[in-house]
Amino acid sequence: MAATQTSSKLVKQMNGIAATWTKDPFRPNLQLKTLWQSLATHPRLTAQSVRAARFLQDNEMYKQVCFSREPILSNVLDTDFS
């Protein structure tokens, strides 16, 4: 019974992620929303799958990578190699 409650909770969470996912107008053939909906109906949906989808939705990778305001090549272009 507990496994059913847990899996239905995961299904609701994954469907929630799918429902709030924005559609990409430039790549209509590549829609993560459809993937999330399909995963929600998969019989072996795991909490790890839901966490991964949430990670992408919350843009966590962007938050973890430090981006510099200066171009990467600025130091190379200013260097005198003579």
mmCIF file of N, CA, C and O in Angstrom:
data_model
loop_
_atom_site.group_PDB
_atom_site.id
_atom_site.type_symbol
_atom_site.label_atom_id
_atom_site.label_comp_id
_atom_site.label_asym_id
_atom_site.label_seq_id
_atom_site.Cartn_x
_atom_site.Cartn_y
_atom_site.Cartn_z
ATOM 1 N N MET A 1 0.827 -1.197 0.000
ATOM 2 C CA MET A 1 0.000 0.000 0.000
ATOM 3 C C MET A 1 0.865 1.251 0.000
ATOM 4 O O MET A 1 0.576 2.214 -0.687
ATOM 5 N N ALA A 2 1.944 1.246 0.787
ATOM 6 C CA ALA A 2 2.822 2.412 0.868
ATOM 7 C C ALA A 2 3.504 2.678 -0.465
ATOM 8 O O ALA A 2 3.716 3.820 -0.841
ATOM 9 N N ALA A 3 3.847 1.599 -1.185
ATOM 10 C CA ALA A 3 4.486 1.768 -2.491
ATOM 11 C C ALA A 3 3.531 2.434 -3.477
ATOM 12 O O ALA A 3 3.936 3.262 -4.292
ATOM 13 N N THR A 4 2.249 2.097 -3.399
ATOM 14 C CA THR A 4 1.248 2.703 -4.270
ATOM 15 C C THR A 4 1.082 4.182 -3.957
ATOM 16 O O THR A 4 0.999 5.008 -4.867
ATOM 17 N N GLN A 5 1.068 4.525 -2.683
ATOM 18 C CA GLN A 5 0.946 5.928 -2.297
ATOM 19 C C GLN A 5 2.176 6.716 -2.744
ATOM 20 O O GLN A 5 2.057 7.828 -3.234
ATOM 21 N N THR A 6 3.356 6.114 -2.590
ATOM 22 C CA THR A 6 4.584 6.776 -3.001
ATOM 23 C C THR A 6 4.611 6.952 -4.501
ATOM 24 O O THR A 6 4.941 8.026 -4.990
ATOM 25 N N SER A 7 4.240 5.905 -5.250
ATOM 26 C CA SER A 7 4.271 6.020 -6.703
ATOM 27 C C SER A 7 3.229 7.021 -7.201
ATOM 28 O O SER A 7 3.498 7.763 -8.142
ATOM 29 N N SER A 8 2.066 7.078 -6.563
ATOM 30 C CA SER A 8 1.068 8.060 -7.004
ATOM 31 C C SER A 8 1.536 9.476 -6.681
ATOM 32 O O SER A 8 1.254 10.413 -7.431
ATOM 33 N N LYS A 9 2.281 9.625 -5.598
ATOM 34 C CA LYS A 9 2.846 10.931 -5.267
ATOM 35 C C LYS A 9 3.881 11.340 -6.317
ATOM 36 O O LYS A 9 3.904 12.491 -6.762
ATOM 37 N N LEU A 10 4.708 10.375 -6.749
ATOM 38 C CA LEU A 10 5.704 10.650 -7.782
ATOM 39 C C LEU A 10 5.032 11.002 -9.108
ATOM 40 O O LEU A 10 5.481 11.909 -9.821
ATOM 41 N N VAL A 11 3.956 10.295 -9.427
ATOM 42 C CA VAL A 11 3.208 10.574 -10.665
ATOM 43 C C VAL A 11 2.660 11.994 -10.623
ATOM 44 O O VAL A 11 2.765 12.739 -11.603
ATOM 45 N N LYS A 12 2.097 12.392 -9.484
ATOM 46 C CA LYS A 12 1.561 13.750 -9.352
ATOM 47 C C LYS A 12 2.664 14.791 -9.487
ATOM 48 O O LYS A 12 2.486 15.819 -10.137
ATOM 49 N N GLN A 13 3.812 14.519 -8.877
ATOM 50 C CA GLN A 13 4.925 15.461 -8.966
ATOM 51 C C GLN A 13 5.424 15.588 -10.404
ATOM 52 O O GLN A 13 5.665 16.689 -10.885
ATOM 53 N N MET A 14 5.572 14.446 -11.098
ATOM 54 C CA MET A 14 6.060 14.485 -12.474
ATOM 55 C C MET A 14 5.040 15.147 -13.392
ATOM 56 O O MET A 14 5.413 15.922 -14.281
ATOM 57 N N ASN A 15 3.760 14.883 -13.174
ATOM 58 C CA ASN A 15 2.726 15.551 -13.971
ATOM 59 C C ASN A 15 2.718 17.057 -13.699
ATOM 60 O O ASN A 15 2.466 17.852 -14.605
ATOM 61 N N GLY A 16 3.002 17.439 -12.463
ATOM 62 C CA GLY A 16 3.092 18.860 -12.132
ATOM 63 C C GLY A 16 4.248 19.538 -12.854
ATOM 64 O O GLY A 16 4.127 20.664 -13.344
ATOM 65 N N ILE A 17 5.370 18.839 -12.924
ATOM 66 C CA ILE A 17 6.521 19.372 -13.664
ATOM 67 C C ILE A 17 6.170 19.505 -15.141
ATOM 68 O O ILE A 17 6.449 20.526 -15.768
ATOM 69 N N ALA A 18 5.531 18.482 -15.687
ATOM 70 C CA ALA A 18 5.138 18.514 -17.102
ATOM 71 C C ALA A 18 4.153 19.646 -17.383
ATOM 72 O O ALA A 18 4.243 20.328 -18.398
ATOM 73 N N ALA A 19 3.222 19.858 -16.457
ATOM 74 C CA ALA A 19 2.190 20.881 -16.666
ATOM 75 C C ALA A 19 2.778 22.293 -16.669
ATOM 76 O O ALA A 19 2.282 23.175 -17.379
ATOM 77 N N THR A 20 3.836 22.504 -15.893
ATOM 78 C CA THR A 20 4.405 23.850 -15.805
ATOM 79 C C THR A 20 5.568 24.069 -16.765
ATOM 80 O O THR A 20 6.099 25.168 -16.838
ATOM 81 N N TRP A 21 5.954 23.025 -17.498
ATOM 82 C CA TRP A 21 7.084 23.156 -18.424
ATOM 83 C C TRP A 21 6.669 24.005 -19.621
ATOM 84 O O TRP A 21 5.626 23.783 -20.217
ATOM 85 N N THR A 22 7.486 24.974 -19.983
ATOM 86 C CA THR A 22 7.149 25.847 -21.107
ATOM 87 C C THR A 22 7.489 25.179 -22.439
ATOM 88 O O THR A 22 8.471 24.453 -22.546
ATOM 89 N N LYS A 23 6.676 25.456 -23.430
ATOM 90 C CA LYS A 23 6.860 24.884 -24.758
ATOM 91 C C LYS A 23 7.906 25.690 -25.514
ATOM 92 O O LYS A 23 7.920 26.919 -25.450
ATOM 93 N N ASP A 24 8.785 25.013 -26.211
ATOM 94 C CA ASP A 24 9.830 25.662 -26.994
ATOM 95 C C ASP A 24 9.310 25.927 -28.406
ATOM 96 O O ASP A 24 9.144 24.997 -29.191
ATOM 97 N N PRO A 25 9.062 27.187 -28.758
ATOM 98 C CA PRO A 25 8.503 27.477 -30.081
ATOM 99 C C PRO A 25 9.506 27.260 -31.212
ATOM 100 O O PRO A 25 9.118 27.090 -32.365
ATOM 101 N N PHE A 26 10.784 27.241 -30.905
ATOM 102 C CA PHE A 26 11.805 27.089 -31.938
ATOM 103 C C PHE A 26 12.131 25.628 -32.237
ATOM 104 O O PHE A 26 12.707 25.322 -33.272
ATOM 105 N N ARG A 27 11.795 24.744 -31.326
ATOM 106 C CA ARG A 27 12.039 23.312 -31.524
ATOM 107 C C ARG A 27 10.789 22.520 -31.130
ATOM 108 O O ARG A 27 10.782 21.828 -30.122
ATOM 109 N N PRO A 28 9.742 22.605 -31.943
ATOM 110 C CA PRO A 28 8.494 21.931 -31.567
ATOM 111 C C PRO A 28 8.609 20.404 -31.571
ATOM 112 O O PRO A 28 7.815 19.724 -30.936
ATOM 113 N N ASN A 29 9.613 19.858 -32.244
ATOM 114 C CA ASN A 29 9.776 18.411 -32.280
ATOM 115 C C ASN A 29 10.517 17.878 -31.043
ATOM 116 O O ASN A 29 10.535 16.685 -30.806
ATOM 117 N N LEU A 30 11.120 18.771 -30.258
ATOM 118 C CA LEU A 30 11.839 18.368 -29.051
ATOM 119 C C LEU A 30 11.164 18.995 -27.843
ATOM 120 O O LEU A 30 11.504 20.091 -27.429
ATOM 121 N N GLN A 31 10.207 18.301 -27.298
ATOM 122 C CA GLN A 31 9.449 18.848 -26.181
ATOM 123 C C GLN A 31 9.637 17.997 -24.932
ATOM 124 O O GLN A 31 9.226 16.836 -24.891
ATOM 125 N N LEU A 32 10.274 18.578 -23.927
ATOM 126 C CA LEU A 32 10.476 17.859 -22.678
ATOM 127 C C LEU A 32 9.158 17.627 -21.942
ATOM 128 O O LEU A 32 9.024 16.662 -21.195
ATOM 129 N N LYS A 33 8.194 18.503 -22.186
ATOM 130 C CA LYS A 33 6.891 18.329 -21.542
ATOM 131 C C LYS A 33 6.300 16.959 -21.879
ATOM 132 O O LYS A 33 5.782 16.263 -21.005
ATOM 133 N N THR A 34 6.415 16.560 -23.132
ATOM 134 C CA THR A 34 5.915 15.257 -23.567
ATOM 135 C C THR A 34 6.692 14.125 -22.903
ATOM 136 O O THR A 34 6.114 13.118 -22.487
ATOM 137 N N LEU A 35 8.003 14.303 -22.772
ATOM 138 C CA LEU A 35 8.823 13.296 -22.104
ATOM 139 C C LEU A 35 8.412 13.140 -20.646
ATOM 140 O O LEU A 35 8.265 12.030 -20.148
ATOM 141 N N TRP A 36 8.212 14.261 -19.954
ATOM 142 C CA TRP A 36 7.818 14.195 -18.539
ATOM 143 C C TRP A 36 6.465 13.520 -18.397
ATOM 144 O O TRP A 36 6.251 12.743 -17.466
ATOM 145 N N GLN A 37 5.538 13.801 -19.299
ATOM 146 C CA GLN A 37 4.224 13.164 -19.239
ATOM 147 C C GLN A 37 4.339 11.653 -19.458
ATOM 148 O O GLN A 37 3.674 10.873 -18.790
ATOM 149 N N SER A 38 5.203 11.265 -20.380
ATOM 150 C CA SER A 38 5.412 9.840 -20.637
ATOM 151 C C SER A 38 6.059 9.159 -19.439
ATOM 152 O O SER A 38 5.685 8.047 -19.068
ATOM 153 N N LEU A 39 7.036 9.816 -18.844
ATOM 154 C CA LEU A 39 7.693 9.247 -17.667
ATOM 155 C C LEU A 39 6.727 9.114 -16.492
ATOM 156 O O LEU A 39 6.842 8.189 -15.693
ATOM 157 N N ALA A 40 5.800 10.041 -16.391
ATOM 158 C CA ALA A 40 4.821 9.984 -15.291
ATOM 159 C C ALA A 40 3.970 8.723 -15.366
ATOM 160 O O ALA A 40 3.529 8.207 -14.344
ATOM 161 N N THR A 41 3.744 8.212 -16.561
ATOM 162 C CA THR A 41 2.929 7.007 -16.723
ATOM 163 C C THR A 41 3.760 5.728 -16.721
ATOM 164 O O THR A 41 3.200 4.641 -16.790
ATOM 165 N N HIS A 42 5.067 5.864 -16.644
ATOM 166 C CA HIS A 42 5.929 4.676 -16.657
ATOM 167 C C HIS A 42 5.765 3.902 -15.347
ATOM 168 O O HIS A 42 5.762 4.501 -14.274
ATOM 169 N N PRO A 43 5.646 2.589 -15.427
ATOM 170 C CA PRO A 43 5.401 1.816 -14.203
ATOM 171 C C PRO A 43 6.569 1.822 -13.209
ATOM 172 O O PRO A 43 6.364 1.585 -12.024
ATOM 173 N N ARG A 44 7.770 2.104 -13.677
ATOM 174 C CA ARG A 44 8.918 2.099 -12.769
ATOM 175 C C ARG A 44 9.483 3.508 -12.566
ATOM 176 O O ARG A 44 10.697 3.704 -12.479
ATOM 177 N N LEU A 45 8.615 4.475 -12.460
ATOM 178 C CA LEU A 45 9.021 5.846 -12.182
ATOM 179 C C LEU A 45 9.683 5.902 -10.808
ATOM 180 O O LEU A 45 9.182 5.342 -9.839
ATOM 181 N N THR A 46 10.827 6.577 -10.731
ATOM 182 C CA THR A 46 11.556 6.649 -9.466
ATOM 183 C C THR A 46 11.631 8.086 -8.962
ATOM 184 O O THR A 46 11.451 9.036 -9.729
ATOM 185 N N ALA A 47 11.932 8.212 -7.691
ATOM 186 C CA ALA A 47 12.108 9.530 -7.091
ATOM 187 C C ALA A 47 13.295 10.240 -7.723
ATOM 188 O O ALA A 47 13.296 11.462 -7.870
ATOM 189 N N GLN A 48 14.300 9.477 -8.118
ATOM 190 C CA GLN A 48 15.474 10.066 -8.763
ATOM 191 C C GLN A 48 15.097 10.714 -10.089
ATOM 192 O O GLN A 48 15.608 11.782 -10.433
ATOM 193 N N SER A 49 14.187 10.110 -10.834
ATOM 194 C CA SER A 49 13.723 10.694 -12.100
ATOM 195 C C SER A 49 12.999 12.010 -11.859
ATOM 196 O O SER A 49 13.183 12.977 -12.595
ATOM 197 N N VAL A 50 12.181 12.036 -10.838
ATOM 198 C CA VAL A 50 11.444 13.255 -10.504
ATOM 199 C C VAL A 50 12.409 14.347 -10.057
ATOM 200 O O VAL A 50 12.283 15.504 -10.462
ATOM 201 N N ARG A 51 13.411 13.975 -9.246
ATOM 202 C CA ARG A 51 14.418 14.957 -8.804
ATOM 203 C C ARG A 51 15.199 15.514 -9.990
ATOM 204 O O ARG A 51 15.479 16.713 -10.051
ATOM 205 N N ALA A 52 15.532 14.658 -10.960
ATOM 206 C CA ALA A 52 16.269 15.111 -12.135
ATOM 207 C C ALA A 52 15.438 16.100 -12.959
ATOM 208 O O ALA A 52 15.951 17.122 -13.435
ATOM 209 N N ALA A 53 14.168 15.817 -13.121
ATOM 210 C CA ALA A 53 13.285 16.724 -13.863
ATOM 211 C C ALA A 53 13.142 18.053 -13.126
ATOM 212 O O ALA A 53 13.171 19.123 -13.732
ATOM 213 N N ARG A 54 13.016 17.990 -11.801
ATOM 214 C CA ARG A 54 12.911 19.203 -10.994
ATOM 215 C C ARG A 54 14.215 20.012 -11.079
ATOM 216 O O ARG A 54 14.205 21.230 -11.155
ATOM 217 N N PHE A 55 15.345 19.317 -11.092
ATOM 218 C CA PHE A 55 16.656 19.942 -11.210
ATOM 219 C C PHE A 55 16.733 20.751 -12.506
ATOM 220 O O PHE A 55 17.189 21.901 -12.513
ATOM 221 N N LEU A 56 16.252 20.162 -13.592
ATOM 222 C CA LEU A 56 16.251 20.872 -14.878
ATOM 223 C C LEU A 56 15.252 22.024 -14.870
ATOM 224 O O LEU A 56 15.542 23.109 -15.389
ATOM 225 N N GLN A 57 14.101 21.798 -14.290
ATOM 226 C CA GLN A 57 13.071 22.833 -14.268
ATOM 227 C C GLN A 57 13.520 24.056 -13.472
ATOM 228 O O GLN A 57 13.267 25.191 -13.862
ATOM 229 N N ASP A 58 14.196 23.806 -12.363
ATOM 230 C CA ASP A 58 14.644 24.905 -11.501
ATOM 231 C C ASP A 58 15.948 25.530 -11.970
ATOM 232 O O ASP A 58 16.478 26.424 -11.304
ATOM 233 N N ASN A 59 16.473 25.048 -13.098
ATOM 234 C CA ASN A 59 17.682 25.596 -13.700
ATOM 235 C C ASN A 59 18.871 25.521 -12.739
ATOM 236 O O ASN A 59 19.685 26.437 -12.662
ATOM 237 N N GLU A 60 18.960 24.439 -11.997
ATOM 238 C CA GLU A 60 19.995 24.274 -10.982
ATOM 239 C C GLU A 60 21.398 24.208 -11.584
ATOM 240 O O GLU A 60 22.354 24.665 -10.965
ATOM 241 N N MET A 61 21.533 23.649 -12.769
ATOM 242 C CA MET A 61 22.856 23.551 -13.379
ATOM 243 C C MET A 61 23.419 24.945 -13.649
ATOM 244 O O MET A 61 24.594 25.199 -13.427
ATOM 245 N N TYR A 62 22.575 25.828 -14.119
ATOM 246 C CA TYR A 62 22.998 27.199 -14.380
ATOM 247 C C TYR A 62 23.447 27.874 -13.084
ATOM 248 O O TYR A 62 24.416 28.623 -13.069
ATOM 249 N N LYS A 63 22.758 27.588 -11.991
ATOM 250 C CA LYS A 63 23.097 28.192 -10.708
ATOM 251 C C LYS A 63 24.420 27.658 -10.160
ATOM 252 O O LYS A 63 25.115 28.353 -9.430
ATOM 253 N N GLN A 64 24.779 26.416 -10.514
ATOM 254 C CA GLN A 64 25.990 25.807 -9.985
ATOM 255 C C GLN A 64 27.242 26.199 -10.763
ATOM 256 O O GLN A 64 28.345 26.095 -10.247
ATOM 257 N N VAL A 65 27.086 26.619 -12.007
ATOM 258 C CA VAL A 65 28.233 26.978 -12.829
ATOM 259 C C VAL A 65 28.464 28.475 -12.698
ATOM 260 O O VAL A 65 27.554 29.276 -12.846
ATOM 261 N N CYS A 66 29.691 28.848 -12.424
ATOM 262 C CA CYS A 66 30.027 30.257 -12.263
ATOM 263 C C CYS A 66 30.339 30.855 -13.634
ATOM 264 O O CYS A 66 31.287 30.439 -14.305
ATOM 265 N N PHE A 67 29.543 31.811 -14.050
ATOM 266 C CA PHE A 67 29.768 32.469 -15.328
ATOM 267 C C PHE A 67 30.406 33.831 -15.091
ATOM 268 O O PHE A 67 29.951 34.613 -14.260
ATOM 269 N N SER A 68 31.442 34.113 -15.848
ATOM 270 C CA SER A 68 32.125 35.388 -15.752
ATOM 271 C C SER A 68 31.471 36.380 -16.702
ATOM 272 O O SER A 68 30.997 36.013 -17.776
ATOM 273 N N ARG A 69 31.466 37.630 -16.318
ATOM 274 C CA ARG A 69 30.924 38.665 -17.210
ATOM 275 C C ARG A 69 31.914 38.986 -18.329
ATOM 276 O O ARG A 69 31.550 39.502 -19.362
ATOM 277 N N GLU A 70 33.178 38.708 -18.112
ATOM 278 C CA GLU A 70 34.190 38.959 -19.133
ATOM 279 C C GLU A 70 34.312 37.747 -20.040
ATOM 280 O O GLU A 70 34.193 36.610 -19.588
ATOM 281 N N PRO A 71 34.580 37.988 -21.307
ATOM 282 C CA PRO A 71 34.791 36.850 -22.210
ATOM 283 C C PRO A 71 36.015 36.041 -21.772
ATOM 284 O O PRO A 71 36.973 36.589 -21.233
ATOM 285 N N ILE A 72 35.973 34.771 -22.013
ATOM 286 C CA ILE A 72 37.068 33.890 -21.601
ATOM 287 C C ILE A 72 38.361 34.251 -22.317
ATOM 288 O O ILE A 72 39.442 34.188 -21.746
ATOM 289 N N LEU A 73 38.280 34.656 -23.571
ATOM 290 C CA LEU A 73 39.471 34.937 -24.346
ATOM 291 C C LEU A 73 40.065 36.328 -24.071
ATOM 292 O O LEU A 73 41.103 36.652 -24.620
ATOM 293 N N SER A 74 39.455 37.126 -23.246
ATOM 294 C CA SER A 74 39.969 38.488 -23.032
ATOM 295 C C SER A 74 41.385 38.471 -22.503
ATOM 296 O O SER A 74 42.212 39.276 -22.907
ATOM 297 N N ASN A 75 41.706 37.549 -21.600
ATOM 298 C CA ASN A 75 43.063 37.470 -21.063
ATOM 299 C C ASN A 75 44.046 37.002 -22.116
ATOM 300 O O ASN A 75 45.187 37.458 -22.158
ATOM 301 N N VAL A 76 43.643 36.123 -22.982
ATOM 302 C CA VAL A 76 44.524 35.616 -24.025
ATOM 303 C C VAL A 76 44.798 36.707 -25.048
ATOM 304 O O VAL A 76 45.934 36.888 -25.510
ATOM 305 N N LEU A 77 43.787 37.475 -25.417
ATOM 306 C CA LEU A 77 43.960 38.511 -26.422
ATOM 307 C C LEU A 77 44.813 39.656 -25.907
ATOM 308 O O LEU A 77 45.481 40.323 -26.697
ATOM 309 N N ASP A 78 44.819 39.893 -24.610
ATOM 310 C CA ASP A 78 45.625 40.980 -24.043
ATOM 311 C C ASP A 78 47.072 40.568 -23.771
ATOM 312 O O ASP A 78 47.890 41.411 -23.441
ATOM 313 N N THR A 79 47.355 39.301 -23.909
ATOM 314 C CA THR A 79 48.702 38.806 -23.598
ATOM 315 C C THR A 79 49.650 39.092 -24.763
ATOM 316 O O THR A 79 49.314 38.871 -25.913
ATOM 317 N N ASP A 80 50.851 39.551 -24.432
ATOM 318 C CA ASP A 80 51.893 39.799 -25.430
ATOM 319 C C ASP A 80 52.737 38.542 -25.549
ATOM 320 O O ASP A 80 53.431 38.176 -24.590
ATOM 321 N N PHE A 81 52.684 37.887 -26.680
ATOM 322 C CA PHE A 81 53.411 36.622 -26.874
ATOM 323 C C PHE A 81 54.782 36.823 -27.501
ATOM 324 O O PHE A 81 55.434 35.881 -27.874
ATOM 325 N N SER A 82 55.265 38.065 -27.647
ATOM 326 C CA SER A 82 56.564 38.272 -28.305
ATOM 327 C C SER A 82 57.718 38.104 -27.378
ATOM 328 O O SER A 82 57.687 37.968 -26.230
#
